[in-house]
Short mmCIF file of C-alpha atoms in Angstrom, two decimals:
data_model
loop_
_atom_site.label_atom_id
_atom_site.label_comp_id
_atom_site.label_asym_id
_atom_site.label_seq_id
_atom_site.Cartn_x
_atom_site.Cartn_y
_atom_site.Cartn_z
CA ILE A 149 -10.27 -1.77 7.50
CA SER A 150 -8.99 1.83 6.66
CA GLY A 151 -7.22 1.31 3.29
CA ALA A 152 -3.64 1.24 1.97
CA VAL A 153 -1.47 3.61 3.78
CA PHE A 154 1.47 5.16 2.21
CA GLU A 155 2.65 2.24 0.43
CA ALA A 156 -0.76 1.71 -1.55
CA ALA A 157 -1.21 1.75 -4.96
CA ARG A 158 -3.62 4.54 -5.44
CA ASN A 159 -0.89 6.79 -6.52
CA ALA A 160 1.53 5.53 -9.55
CA THR A 161 4.62 7.11 -10.22
CA PRO A 162 4.71 9.53 -12.97
CA THR A 163 4.57 8.46 -16.96
CA ALA A 164 6.86 10.04 -19.45
CA ASP A 165 4.43 12.96 -20.13
CA GLY A 166 4.74 13.95 -16.21
CA GLN A 167 1.10 12.55 -15.48
CA GLN A 168 -0.05 10.07 -12.30
CA GLY A 169 -0.77 6.77 -14.17
CA GLN A 170 -2.59 3.98 -12.36
CA GLY A 171 0.18 1.44 -11.41
CA GLN A 172 0.14 -1.66 -9.03
CA GLY A 173 2.27 -1.77 -6.16
CA GLN A 174 3.69 1.64 -6.40
CA GLY A 175 4.11 3.81 -3.64
CA THR A 176 3.06 7.03 -3.02
CA GLN A 177 6.04 8.62 -3.49
CA ARG A 178 6.66 10.10 -7.12
CA ALA A 179 9.99 9.83 -8.89
CA PRO A 180 11.67 12.85 -9.48
CA VAL A 181 12.06 13.79 -13.05
CA ALA A 182 15.74 12.54 -14.27
CA GLY A 183 18.36 15.90 -14.29
CA SER A 184 16.24 18.11 -12.08
CA ALA A 185 17.66 19.74 -8.94
CA ASP A 186 14.56 18.12 -7.19
CA ALA A 187 16.36 14.62 -7.57
CA ARG A 188 19.44 15.74 -5.85
CA ARG A 189 17.25 17.42 -3.16
CA SER A 190 14.78 14.89 -2.04
CA ARG A 191 14.97 12.50 0.38
CA PHE A 192 11.97 10.60 -0.97
CA ARG A 193 12.63 7.80 -3.48
CA ALA A 194 10.46 5.86 -5.83
CA THR A 195 9.38 2.18 -4.05
CA THR A 196 7.80 -0.90 -5.11
CA SER A 197 7.08 -2.06 -1.93
CA VAL A 198 4.17 -4.43 -1.25
CA PRO A 199 0.97 -2.30 0.27
CA ILE A 200 0.42 -1.44 3.89
CA TYR A 201 -3.06 -1.79 4.75
CA CYS A 202 -3.40 -0.15 8.54
CA ALA A 203 -6.62 -1.25 10.76
CA PRO A 204 -7.27 1.12 13.81
CA SER A 205 -8.81 -1.09 16.21
CA VAL A 206 -9.14 -4.95 16.66
CA SER A 207 -12.56 -5.03 14.61
CA ALA A 208 -10.73 -3.91 11.98
CA TYR A 209 -7.87 -5.44 12.10
CA GLU A 210 -10.05 -8.67 12.10
CA ALA A 211 -11.67 -7.70 9.08
CA GLY A 212 -8.92 -7.02 7.05
CA VAL A 213 -7.73 -10.46 7.66
CA ALA A 214 -10.98 -12.01 6.50
CA GLN A 215 -10.41 -9.72 3.38
CA LEU A 216 -6.57 -10.14 2.58
CA VAL A 217 -5.80 -13.86 3.77
CA ARG A 218 -6.93 -16.29 1.59
CA SER A 219 -6.96 -20.28 1.76
CA GLY A 220 -3.43 -22.12 1.35
CA ASP A 221 -1.79 -18.68 2.53
CA SER A 222 1.32 -18.66 4.79
CA VAL A 223 0.97 -15.70 7.55
CA LEU A 224 3.20 -14.10 9.94
CA GLU A 225 1.22 -12.99 12.48
CA VAL A 226 3.74 -10.42 14.44
CA GLY A 227 2.73 -9.46 17.72
CA CYS A 228 1.13 -12.99 18.10
CA GLN A 229 -1.22 -13.53 21.29
CA LEU A 230 -2.62 -17.18 19.97
CA GLY A 231 -6.00 -15.85 20.86
CA ARG A 232 -9.22 -14.64 18.49
CA THR A 233 -6.90 -13.22 15.55
CA THR A 234 -4.31 -16.32 15.20
CA ALA A 235 -7.34 -18.34 15.47
CA LEU A 236 -9.02 -16.71 12.61
CA LEU A 237 -5.97 -16.74 10.55
CA ALA A 238 -5.60 -20.69 11.02
CA ASN A 239 -9.10 -20.84 9.94
CA ILE A 240 -9.11 -18.95 6.49
CA THR A 241 -5.59 -20.25 5.77
CA THR A 242 -7.51 -23.71 6.07
CA ALA A 243 -5.64 -27.26 6.21
CA SER A 244 -3.07 -26.08 3.41
CA GLY A 245 -1.90 -23.09 4.78
CA PHE A 246 0.82 -21.95 7.91
CA VAL A 247 0.62 -19.49 10.55
CA LEU A 248 3.93 -18.26 12.40
CA GLY A 249 3.21 -16.23 15.50
CA VAL A 250 5.96 -13.97 16.82
CA ASP A 251 6.38 -12.82 20.32
CA MET A 252 8.96 -11.34 22.45
CA HIS A 253 8.35 -13.41 25.19
CA ARG A 254 5.59 -15.20 26.58
CA GLU A 255 5.39 -14.09 30.42
CA LEU A 256 1.65 -14.70 31.21
CA ASN A 257 1.78 -13.13 34.20
CA GLY A 258 1.88 -9.22 34.64
CA LYS A 259 4.22 -7.50 37.04
CA SER A 260 1.57 -7.21 39.84
CA GLY A 261 1.17 -10.97 39.39
CA LYS A 262 -2.01 -10.93 38.02
CA ALA A 263 -2.97 -13.04 34.56
CA SER A 264 -1.83 -10.75 31.46
CA SER A 265 -4.62 -9.60 29.16
CA TYR A 266 -2.91 -10.27 25.98
CA ARG A 267 -0.94 -13.58 26.46
CA CYS A 268 -3.07 -15.77 27.92
CA HIS A 269 -1.75 -19.06 26.27
CA ALA A 270 1.82 -20.74 26.37
CA THR A 271 1.66 -22.87 23.16
CA PRO A 272 -0.46 -23.16 20.08
CA ALA A 273 -1.49 -26.34 21.85
CA ALA A 274 -2.93 -24.79 24.67
CA ALA A 275 -4.88 -22.60 23.02
CA GLY A 276 -6.67 -24.99 21.04
CA LEU A 277 -4.91 -24.86 17.68
CA ASP A 278 -3.50 -27.44 15.44
CA PRO A 279 0.48 -27.06 16.42
CA SER A 280 1.32 -28.69 13.08
CA ARG A 281 -0.20 -25.59 11.37
CA VAL A 282 0.37 -22.81 13.98
CA HIS A 283 4.09 -22.50 15.20
CA LEU A 284 5.08 -19.62 17.74
CA ALA A 285 8.73 -18.21 17.96
CA LEU A 286 9.64 -16.06 20.50
CA VAL A 287 12.52 -13.84 18.82
CA ASP A 288 12.83 -9.86 18.62
CA PRO A 289 11.25 -8.78 15.62
CA TRP A 290 13.57 -6.11 15.09
CA ASP A 291 16.20 -8.69 15.16
CA THR A 292 16.34 -9.65 11.56
CA LEU A 293 18.36 -12.44 10.91
CA ALA A 294 16.39 -14.06 13.96
CA LEU A 295 13.31 -13.74 12.57
CA LEU A 296 14.26 -15.01 9.41
CA SER A 297 15.77 -18.32 10.98
CA ALA A 298 12.36 -18.56 12.60
CA VAL A 299 10.64 -18.10 8.97
CA ASN A 300 13.23 -20.60 8.03
CA ALA A 301 13.05 -19.71 4.28
CA ARG A 302 9.24 -20.43 4.05
CA ALA A 303 7.63 -17.99 1.52
CA ILE A 304 4.79 -15.63 3.26
CA ASP A 305 1.70 -14.07 1.48
CA VAL A 306 0.45 -11.95 4.29
CA LEU A 307 2.07 -9.96 7.05
CA ALA A 308 0.38 -9.03 10.17
CA ILE A 309 1.69 -6.94 12.55
CA ASP A 310 0.29 -5.58 16.19
CA VAL A 311 3.19 -3.34 17.62
CA ASN A 312 1.00 -2.68 20.48
CA SER A 313 0.83 -6.15 21.96
CA LEU A 314 4.60 -6.15 21.74
CA LEU A 315 5.14 -3.26 23.30
CA GLY A 316 1.91 -1.77 25.49
CA ASN A 317 2.50 1.56 23.28
CA ASP A 318 1.08 2.36 19.83
CA LEU A 319 4.05 3.91 18.35
CA MET A 320 3.75 4.92 14.86
CA LEU A 321 7.27 5.20 13.41
CA THR A 322 8.23 2.63 15.12
CA ALA A 323 5.05 0.18 13.52
CA LEU A 324 5.77 1.99 10.30
CA SER A 325 9.78 1.03 10.49
CA LEU A 326 8.98 -2.50 11.55
CA ALA A 327 6.71 -2.85 8.69
CA ARG A 328 8.77 -1.29 5.94
CA GLN A 329 11.86 -3.06 7.10
CA LEU A 330 9.87 -6.51 7.30
CA SER A 331 8.33 -6.40 3.71
CA ARG A 332 11.77 -5.83 2.00
CA VAL A 333 13.29 -8.80 3.94
CA LEU A 334 10.37 -11.15 2.69
CA PRO A 335 10.58 -12.03 -1.03
CA GLY A 336 6.89 -12.86 -2.22
CA LEU A 337 4.95 -11.02 0.27
CA ARG A 338 1.68 -9.88 -1.16
CA CYS A 339 0.91 -7.48 1.53
CA VAL A 340 1.20 -6.02 5.28
CA LEU A 341 -1.58 -5.82 7.46
CA LEU A 342 -0.77 -3.35 10.48
CA LYS A 343 -3.20 -2.57 13.42
CA SER A 344 -2.35 0.98 14.73
CA ARG A 345 -4.82 3.43 15.90
CA SER A 346 -1.78 6.08 15.07
CA VAL A 347 -0.97 5.35 11.93
CA ALA A 348 -4.94 5.06 11.00
CA LYS A 349 -5.12 9.06 12.34
CA VAL A 350 -2.17 9.85 10.19
CA GLU A 351 -3.67 8.43 7.02
CA ARG A 352 -6.68 10.44 7.50
CA GLN A 353 -4.61 13.74 7.79
CA LEU A 354 -2.46 12.63 4.87
CA VAL A 355 -3.41 14.39 1.60
CA LEU A 356 -1.32 14.14 -1.37
CA PRO A 357 -0.64 18.03 -3.18
CA GLU A 358 -2.76 17.17 -6.05
CA ALA A 359 -5.77 15.73 -4.03
CA PHE A 360 -4.78 18.70 -1.56
CA ALA A 361 -5.49 21.51 -4.35
CA ALA A 362 -9.02 19.72 -5.22
CA GLU A 363 -10.37 19.83 -2.14
CA GLU A 364 -13.31 22.29 -1.52
CA GLY A 365 -14.91 23.19 1.46
CA PRO A 366 -14.07 22.55 5.08
CA VAL A 367 -12.95 18.85 5.88
CA PRO A 368 -13.82 16.68 9.06
CA ARG A 369 -12.22 17.94 12.36
CA ALA A 370 -10.57 14.49 12.81
CA TRP A 371 -8.80 15.26 9.13
CA LEU A 372 -6.98 17.91 11.16
CA PRO A 373 -4.30 19.20 10.84
CA ARG A 374 -3.63 18.50 7.39
CA VAL A 375 -0.64 16.95 6.50
CA ILE A 376 0.55 17.07 2.86
CA PRO A 377 3.88 15.28 1.57
CA ALA A 378 5.75 16.87 -0.71
CA VAL A 379 8.55 15.33 -2.84
CA GLY A 380 11.25 17.61 -3.85
CA VAL A 381 11.72 21.24 -3.36
CA LYS A 382 9.37 22.71 -5.69
CA GLU A 383 6.30 20.56 -4.80
CA TYR A 384 6.99 21.64 -1.00
CA ARG A 385 6.90 25.54 -1.92
CA ALA A 386 4.13 24.89 -3.88
CA ALA A 387 1.99 23.12 -1.43
CA ALA A 388 3.00 25.68 0.99
CA ARG A 389 1.97 28.55 -0.90
CA SER A 390 -1.27 26.89 -2.19
CA TRP A 391 -1.91 26.40 1.73
CA LEU A 392 -1.33 29.99 2.52
CA ASP A 393 -3.20 31.39 -0.69
CA ARG A 394 -6.37 29.05 0.63
CA HIS A 395 -6.34 30.75 4.47
CA PRO A 396 -6.10 34.52 3.39
CA GLY A 397 -6.47 35.31 7.11
CA ARG A 398 -3.34 36.03 9.54
CA GLN A 399 -1.12 33.11 9.38
CA ARG A 400 1.93 32.22 11.44
CA VAL A 401 4.38 29.54 10.10
CA LEU A 402 6.93 27.59 11.73
CA GLU A 403 9.49 26.05 9.18
CA ILE A 404 11.40 23.52 10.47
CA GLY A 405 14.63 22.87 8.50
CA CYS A 406 14.58 26.34 7.84
CA HIS A 407 17.75 27.46 5.52
CA VAL A 408 16.86 31.18 5.67
CA GLY A 409 16.28 30.54 1.57
CA THR A 410 14.20 30.91 -1.32
CA SER A 411 11.22 28.79 0.77
CA THR A 412 11.51 31.31 3.62
CA ALA A 413 11.38 34.20 1.29
CA LEU A 414 8.36 32.81 -0.64
CA LEU A 415 6.59 31.80 2.64
CA ALA A 416 7.57 35.71 4.05
CA GLU A 417 6.20 37.04 1.01
CA ALA A 418 2.85 34.63 1.15
CA VAL A 419 2.34 35.95 4.54
CA GLN A 420 3.44 39.46 3.98
CA GLY A 421 0.66 42.25 4.51
CA ARG A 422 -1.42 39.82 7.18
CA GLY A 423 0.20 40.43 10.53
CA GLY A 424 1.34 37.10 10.45
CA PHE A 425 4.93 35.82 10.36
CA VAL A 426 7.65 33.25 9.83
CA ALA A 427 9.35 31.72 12.48
CA GLY A 428 12.66 29.33 10.86
CA VAL A 429 14.30 26.75 12.84
#
């Protein structure tokens, strides 16, 4: 398991003196100082969402299940294949737990007429699972009302999502938006486990401004390009200038969302005399 992504409690909201505290369940988004211009300009908001853990592979996904799921838990498995992961969930939750699997359809044969490599069983009983503790619902997980109807007011402890098995593609924004959407409508949810190689790749590239400022020496190639999430205009400008100052060679900057204003002027000043340029879109 590759660690908490975006919503992890590794960064808390600022304390009264502006320092980063160590809160539980706070997202990486930092609340702007009250009355500041950044509060008006930023699209980010403080969050108390549950942590989202990312697993880049099947083995990491199963390891995450073993670490995060407890005996007696109720688990919602989105992208359920009634395979090894479902069996592992049923085994860990024990007789006092419950697993609700969600899939969009149950066509066991693909377009070629051959057996699907994902959907091998039509029902939990056919997969050798206890149908009293493992249920399968065929609903569109993006249809929130239909999904909540399938949950039937049951308190869910852990949400496990494998978007690739639903869509056949590992779409990063689709996976994250589904995780955020469902985490907001399931009260009492403890954590989300998301199987996504694309999200895991972005997690390696993601570095908060204060962590980026403290980095020394070269970083692994897999971490490139670095992604610095800045909250507010001041942090955005400071992060951009910090990156340019640490790379004094010729720099060619592409600013998307350019207003030809103060930020653009600061970028142009930073590359002036280096033979670089700033292109705004």
